[in-house]
Short mmCIF file of C-alpha atoms in Angstrom, two decimals:
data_model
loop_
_atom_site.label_atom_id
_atom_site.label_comp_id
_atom_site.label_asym_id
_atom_site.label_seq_id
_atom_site.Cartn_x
_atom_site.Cartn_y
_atom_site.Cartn_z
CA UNK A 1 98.90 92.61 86.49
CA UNK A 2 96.93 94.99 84.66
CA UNK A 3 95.71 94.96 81.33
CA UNK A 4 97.84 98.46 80.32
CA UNK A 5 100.89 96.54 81.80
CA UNK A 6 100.12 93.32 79.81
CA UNK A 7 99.71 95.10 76.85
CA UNK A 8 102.96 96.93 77.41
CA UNK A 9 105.04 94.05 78.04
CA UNK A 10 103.76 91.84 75.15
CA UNK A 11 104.62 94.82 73.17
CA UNK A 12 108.27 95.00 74.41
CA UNK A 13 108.90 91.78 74.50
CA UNK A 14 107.74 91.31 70.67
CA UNK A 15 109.91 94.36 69.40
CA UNK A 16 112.90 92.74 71.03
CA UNK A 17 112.04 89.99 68.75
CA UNK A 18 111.64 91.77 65.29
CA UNK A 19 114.73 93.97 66.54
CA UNK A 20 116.60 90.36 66.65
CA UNK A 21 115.22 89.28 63.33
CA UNK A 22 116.10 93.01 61.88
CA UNK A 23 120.18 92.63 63.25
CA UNK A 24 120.17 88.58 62.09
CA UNK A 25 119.05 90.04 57.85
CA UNK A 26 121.69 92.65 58.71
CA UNK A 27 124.52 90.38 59.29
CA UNK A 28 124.04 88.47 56.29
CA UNK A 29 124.18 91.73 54.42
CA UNK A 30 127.64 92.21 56.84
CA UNK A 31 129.18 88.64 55.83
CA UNK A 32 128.70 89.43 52.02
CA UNK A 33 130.17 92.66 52.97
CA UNK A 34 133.25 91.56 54.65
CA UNK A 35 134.01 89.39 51.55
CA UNK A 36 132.66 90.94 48.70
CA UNK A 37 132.56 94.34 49.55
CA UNK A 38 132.74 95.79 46.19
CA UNK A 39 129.80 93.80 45.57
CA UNK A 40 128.17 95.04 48.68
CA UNK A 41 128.90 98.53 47.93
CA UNK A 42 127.26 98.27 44.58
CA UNK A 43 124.30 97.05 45.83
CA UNK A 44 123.85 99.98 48.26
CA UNK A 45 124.62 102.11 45.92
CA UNK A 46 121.92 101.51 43.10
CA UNK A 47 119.38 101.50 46.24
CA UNK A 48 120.56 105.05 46.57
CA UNK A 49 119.81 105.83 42.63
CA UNK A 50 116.40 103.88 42.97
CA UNK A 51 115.22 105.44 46.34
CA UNK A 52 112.42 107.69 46.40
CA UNK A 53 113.15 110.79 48.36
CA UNK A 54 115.95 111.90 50.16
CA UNK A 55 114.53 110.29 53.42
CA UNK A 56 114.83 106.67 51.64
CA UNK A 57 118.23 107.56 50.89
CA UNK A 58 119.01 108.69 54.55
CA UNK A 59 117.69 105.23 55.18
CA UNK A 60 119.90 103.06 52.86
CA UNK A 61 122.72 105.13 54.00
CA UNK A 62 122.38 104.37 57.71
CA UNK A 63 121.88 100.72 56.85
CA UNK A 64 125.14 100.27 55.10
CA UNK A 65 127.00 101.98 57.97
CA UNK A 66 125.56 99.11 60.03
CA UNK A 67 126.08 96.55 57.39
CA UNK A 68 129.86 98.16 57.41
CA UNK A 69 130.50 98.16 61.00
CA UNK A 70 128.93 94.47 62.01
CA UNK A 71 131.64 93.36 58.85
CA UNK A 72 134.30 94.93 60.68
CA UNK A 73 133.51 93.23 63.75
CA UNK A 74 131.70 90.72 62.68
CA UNK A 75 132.63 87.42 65.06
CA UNK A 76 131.67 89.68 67.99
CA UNK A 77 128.00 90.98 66.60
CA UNK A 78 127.32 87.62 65.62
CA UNK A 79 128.17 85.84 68.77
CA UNK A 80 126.22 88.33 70.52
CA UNK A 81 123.31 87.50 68.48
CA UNK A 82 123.27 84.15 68.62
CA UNK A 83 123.50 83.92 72.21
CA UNK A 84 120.24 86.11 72.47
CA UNK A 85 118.96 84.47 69.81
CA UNK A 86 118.69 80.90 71.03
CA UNK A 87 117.92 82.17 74.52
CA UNK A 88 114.65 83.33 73.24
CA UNK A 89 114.25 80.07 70.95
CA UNK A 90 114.78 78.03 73.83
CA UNK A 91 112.38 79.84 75.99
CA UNK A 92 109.34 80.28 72.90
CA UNK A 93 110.34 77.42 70.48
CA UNK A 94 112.33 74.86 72.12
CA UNK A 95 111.80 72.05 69.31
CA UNK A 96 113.31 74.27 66.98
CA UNK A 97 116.43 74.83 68.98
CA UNK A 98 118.71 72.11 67.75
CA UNK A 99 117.62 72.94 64.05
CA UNK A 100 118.88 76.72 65.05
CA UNK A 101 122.20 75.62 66.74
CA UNK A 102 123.09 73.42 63.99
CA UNK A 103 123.57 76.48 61.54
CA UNK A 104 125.86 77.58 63.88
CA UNK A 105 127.96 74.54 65.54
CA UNK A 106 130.11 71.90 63.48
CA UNK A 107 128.93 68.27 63.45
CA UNK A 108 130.28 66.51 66.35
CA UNK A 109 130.93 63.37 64.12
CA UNK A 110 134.18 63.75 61.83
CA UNK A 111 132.94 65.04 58.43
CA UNK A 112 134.96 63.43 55.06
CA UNK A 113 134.83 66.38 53.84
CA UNK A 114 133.16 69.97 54.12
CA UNK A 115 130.51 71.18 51.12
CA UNK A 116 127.59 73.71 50.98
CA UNK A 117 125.39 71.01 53.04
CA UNK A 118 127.89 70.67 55.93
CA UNK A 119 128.83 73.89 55.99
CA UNK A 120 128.52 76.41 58.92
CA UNK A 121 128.67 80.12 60.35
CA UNK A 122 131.41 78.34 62.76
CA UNK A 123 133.69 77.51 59.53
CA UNK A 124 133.14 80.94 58.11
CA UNK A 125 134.20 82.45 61.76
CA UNK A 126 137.59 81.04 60.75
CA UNK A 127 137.73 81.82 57.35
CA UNK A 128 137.66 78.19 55.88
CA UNK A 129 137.42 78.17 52.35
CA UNK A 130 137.65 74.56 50.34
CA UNK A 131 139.09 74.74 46.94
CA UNK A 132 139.40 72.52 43.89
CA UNK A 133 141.36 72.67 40.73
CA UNK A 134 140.99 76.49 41.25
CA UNK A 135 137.66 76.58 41.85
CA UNK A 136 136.03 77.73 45.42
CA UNK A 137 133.92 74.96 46.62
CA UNK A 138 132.79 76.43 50.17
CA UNK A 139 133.44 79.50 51.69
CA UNK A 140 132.09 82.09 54.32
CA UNK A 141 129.97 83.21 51.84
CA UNK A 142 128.15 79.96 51.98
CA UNK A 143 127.56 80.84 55.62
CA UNK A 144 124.52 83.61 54.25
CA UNK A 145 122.22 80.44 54.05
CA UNK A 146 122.97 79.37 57.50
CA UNK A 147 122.12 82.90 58.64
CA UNK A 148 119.41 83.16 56.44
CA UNK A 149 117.93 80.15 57.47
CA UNK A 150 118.28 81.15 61.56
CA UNK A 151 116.63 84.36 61.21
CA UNK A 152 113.69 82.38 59.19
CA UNK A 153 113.23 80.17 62.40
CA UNK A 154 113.52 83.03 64.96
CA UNK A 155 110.92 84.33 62.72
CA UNK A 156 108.76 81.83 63.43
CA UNK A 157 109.00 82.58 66.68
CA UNK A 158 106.26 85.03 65.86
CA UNK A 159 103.26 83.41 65.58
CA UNK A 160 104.22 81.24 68.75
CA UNK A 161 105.25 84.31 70.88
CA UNK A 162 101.65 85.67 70.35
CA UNK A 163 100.27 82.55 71.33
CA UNK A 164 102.07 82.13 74.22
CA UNK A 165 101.64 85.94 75.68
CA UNK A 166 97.84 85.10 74.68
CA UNK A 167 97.73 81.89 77.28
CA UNK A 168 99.56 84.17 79.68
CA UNK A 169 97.28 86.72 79.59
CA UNK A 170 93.66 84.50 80.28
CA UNK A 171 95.90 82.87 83.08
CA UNK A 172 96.26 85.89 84.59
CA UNK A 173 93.02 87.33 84.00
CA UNK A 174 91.40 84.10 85.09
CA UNK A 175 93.35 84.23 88.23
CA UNK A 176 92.11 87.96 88.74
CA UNK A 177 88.48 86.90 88.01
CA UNK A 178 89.14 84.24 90.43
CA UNK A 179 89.65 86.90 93.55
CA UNK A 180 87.08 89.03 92.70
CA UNK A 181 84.76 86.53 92.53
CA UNK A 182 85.49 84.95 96.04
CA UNK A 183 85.64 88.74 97.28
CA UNK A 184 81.94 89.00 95.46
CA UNK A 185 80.53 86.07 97.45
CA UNK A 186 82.09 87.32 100.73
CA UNK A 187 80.23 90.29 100.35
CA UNK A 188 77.32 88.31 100.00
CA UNK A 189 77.42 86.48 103.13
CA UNK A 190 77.88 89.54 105.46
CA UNK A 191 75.00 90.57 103.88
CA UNK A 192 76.23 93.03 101.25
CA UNK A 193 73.95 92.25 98.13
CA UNK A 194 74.22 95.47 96.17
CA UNK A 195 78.11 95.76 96.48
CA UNK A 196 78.70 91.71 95.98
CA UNK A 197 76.27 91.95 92.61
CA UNK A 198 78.19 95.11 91.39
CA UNK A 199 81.55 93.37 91.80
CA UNK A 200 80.42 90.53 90.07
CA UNK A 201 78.33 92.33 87.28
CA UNK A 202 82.09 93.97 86.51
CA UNK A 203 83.67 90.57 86.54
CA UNK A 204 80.91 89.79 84.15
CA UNK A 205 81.65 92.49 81.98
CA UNK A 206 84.77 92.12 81.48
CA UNK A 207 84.57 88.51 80.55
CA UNK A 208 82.06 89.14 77.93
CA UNK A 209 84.57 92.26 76.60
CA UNK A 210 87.82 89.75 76.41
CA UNK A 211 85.48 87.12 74.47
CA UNK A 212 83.72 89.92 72.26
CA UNK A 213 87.64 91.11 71.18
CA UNK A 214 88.80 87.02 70.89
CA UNK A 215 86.24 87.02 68.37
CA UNK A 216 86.20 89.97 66.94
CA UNK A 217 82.77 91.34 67.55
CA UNK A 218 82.19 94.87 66.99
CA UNK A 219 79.40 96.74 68.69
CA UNK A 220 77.83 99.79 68.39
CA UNK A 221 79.69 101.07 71.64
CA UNK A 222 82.79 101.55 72.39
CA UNK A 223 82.11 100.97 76.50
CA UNK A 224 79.12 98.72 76.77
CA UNK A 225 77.98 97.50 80.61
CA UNK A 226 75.37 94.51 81.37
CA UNK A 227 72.40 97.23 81.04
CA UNK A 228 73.23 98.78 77.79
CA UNK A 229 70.79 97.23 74.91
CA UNK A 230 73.45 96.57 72.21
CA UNK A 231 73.11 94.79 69.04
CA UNK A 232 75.97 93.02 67.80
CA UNK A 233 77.07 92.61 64.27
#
């Protein structure tokens, strides 16, 4: 795999992620909207007053016809997103799978009774809402937290993502180097010295450019080979 191609897919494969974090903040913003919509429309409005230009304003304005159509619809985006979500959990932070599925899924052991801490985006699907003496002890309101607190761990899968697509990368390069290498000493045996040394002077080079960039070395060239006297800084 190239380097171009590498680079492409970690690139694609890390804007699916922020575009999963961006739709999780957005349905929070859609389950206060379904319920409090007056609320929700008052927010969106001073955002309007307080933008900047008119092209913040064309922003805010597209957002709450998103916010407006996931609270329409809202069991469908959501289930959507959760299944994508915790497929990509599972596959880049596994450990913190049953943390993200138990925002979601109801405690498999009987609860006495259902409060903020019990409380999650599977009640609010229904529409349970505990009262007392008039007052509203749980609702699907309380479900923003659960949200809230799933995009914060797909989040994390950030840091980790990198990481991973970084180990995937020197595998394959490694692998690469490998080849060229054993092509490099075939050469050699049949005899071909100046074609085996050039092969391996680029495997050389290229080695020396991925640990220059690991460690952020800058040099005075932008495309350096074995011969070129460079100082580094």
């Amino acid at each position: 795999m190239s380097t171009f191609r590498q680079t492409a897919l970690s690139t694609e494969l890390k804007q699916e992620l922020l575009d999963l974090c961006e739709q999780g903040r957005l349905l929070a913003y859609a389950l206060q909207h379904k319920y409090r919509e007056e609320n929700s429309e008052a927010q969106f409005e001073q955002l309007i007053e307080e933008a900047n230009d008119e092209a913040d304003k064309q922003h805010v304005q597209e957002l709450r016809l998103k916010v407006r159509g996931m609270a329409a619809q809202f069991a469908n985006f959501y289930e959507k997103w959760y299944s994508k979500a915790a497929n990509v959990i599972a596959q880049i932070l596994p450990d913190r799978l049953a943390d993200f599925r138990s925002q979601y899924e109801r405690p498999r052991a009987n609860r006495k009774e259902i409060v903020n801490s019990n409380y999650v985006v599977q009640d609010a699907l229904k529409g349970v809402t505990i009262s007392s003496y008039g007052d509203t002890i749980v609702s699907p309101m309380s479900a923003i937290s659960n949200i809230e607190t799933q995009v914060a761990i797909l989040r994390s899968c950030l840091d980790k993502f990198e990481s991973r697509l970084f180990e995937i990368r020197a595998l394959l390069q490694a692998d690469l180097f490998d080849t060229e290498l054993d092509a490099a000493k075939a050469l050699c045996k049949s005899g071909f010295l100046r074609a085996a040394g050039a092969m391996a002077g680029v495997v050389l080079e290229s080695h020396l450019s991925e640990v220059a960039s690991n460690h952020s070395i800058t040099t005075q060239k932008k495309h350096l080979t074995i011969s070129s006297g460079t100082t580094y800084r």
